[in-house]
């Protein structure tokens, strides 16, 4: 069954400014690809791959150090077919206990589930929701419940940025549109994918939103005092978007990069090889952006990668703010992703 409910959006919608600051940059590719399902897979065994593939896996391991091992699971796709029978079902992933919501920075909140994340950016003119979880029921329980616990009013959601067109990120949009009248943004390639043929679908997922705001590479989407810079980083989907914005922490300003689609556990196919190249290019490009802009917070839309749930618990236990990892660590995380993508692409080409 689906959890879709009647859309009660009013005709009047808030106006957002979209500023093209880097014209000419475009999404690289446009093909279909993978879902975000990711089990806790074993990290690839040494010596299981051809030498060139192994070289990239070794580089990934070196970049991961002792603190970024969560990203190394990406490399398993290079040495074994992914999506194996051990992967938990979507229902199992959705039905895990809900972690406590929390404030990560003065203007950034985690209101996600254990498996898939949702974030709120608080602006001077309302709230930006990043991703809407799997379905309306989950969105109401997890996002709505979390916002209530944090003193945030769901009716103030003015904008939903959907990182990519897979149902675990848009499925709960019906709930959001029932309680608020937000604009909804995705990149063109993923709007197209959702309008033509869903790459993946599941009975647990709500229906895709109707086309609204088209996010373009280089755009700054502005709500009140907050600008979110859009980078189209295809790979996980044709139109995955990665977001860059500032987070305030008392008197300090941090720059946050939210990578919009990490996994590539979708099996070997020639069209996926091409899309893996976009992933390689995107991570290399954003690694430079991270360096140039001193990005010191790198988060995800799945807690299995950025360990947001664990970090939030540590923060709430008074152990500082583990979300602030520094520019060097952000660059290393993107390097792990990049090297694992290169290894996987080579393995699939072999
Ligand atoms: Zn996905």
Tab-separated table of C-alpha atoms and ligand atoms in Angstrom, residues 34-37 164-169 200 236-237 260-261 302, ligand 1:
chain	number	residue	atom	x	y	z
A	34	UNK	CA	20.643	2.778	-7.982
A	35	UNK	CA	18.698	2.795	-4.812
A	36	UNK	CA	20.220	3.748	-1.525
A	37	UNK	CA	19.822	0.399	0.163
A	164	UNK	CA	17.718	12.805	-5.700
A	165	UNK	CA	14.789	11.006	-7.243
A	166	UNK	CA	14.683	7.828	-5.201
A	167	UNK	CA	11.665	7.112	-3.039
A	168	UNK	CA	13.498	7.041	0.266
A	169	UNK	CA	14.129	10.776	-0.203
A	200	UNK	CA	13.423	2.067	-8.512
A	236	UNK	CA	24.017	7.871	-7.785
A	237	UNK	CA	21.220	9.198	-10.011
A	260	UNK	CA	23.226	14.074	-2.185
A	261	UNK	CA	23.684	10.423	-3.212
A	302	UNK	CA	22.205	8.254	5.019
B	1	LIG	ZN1	19.188	6.740	-3.731
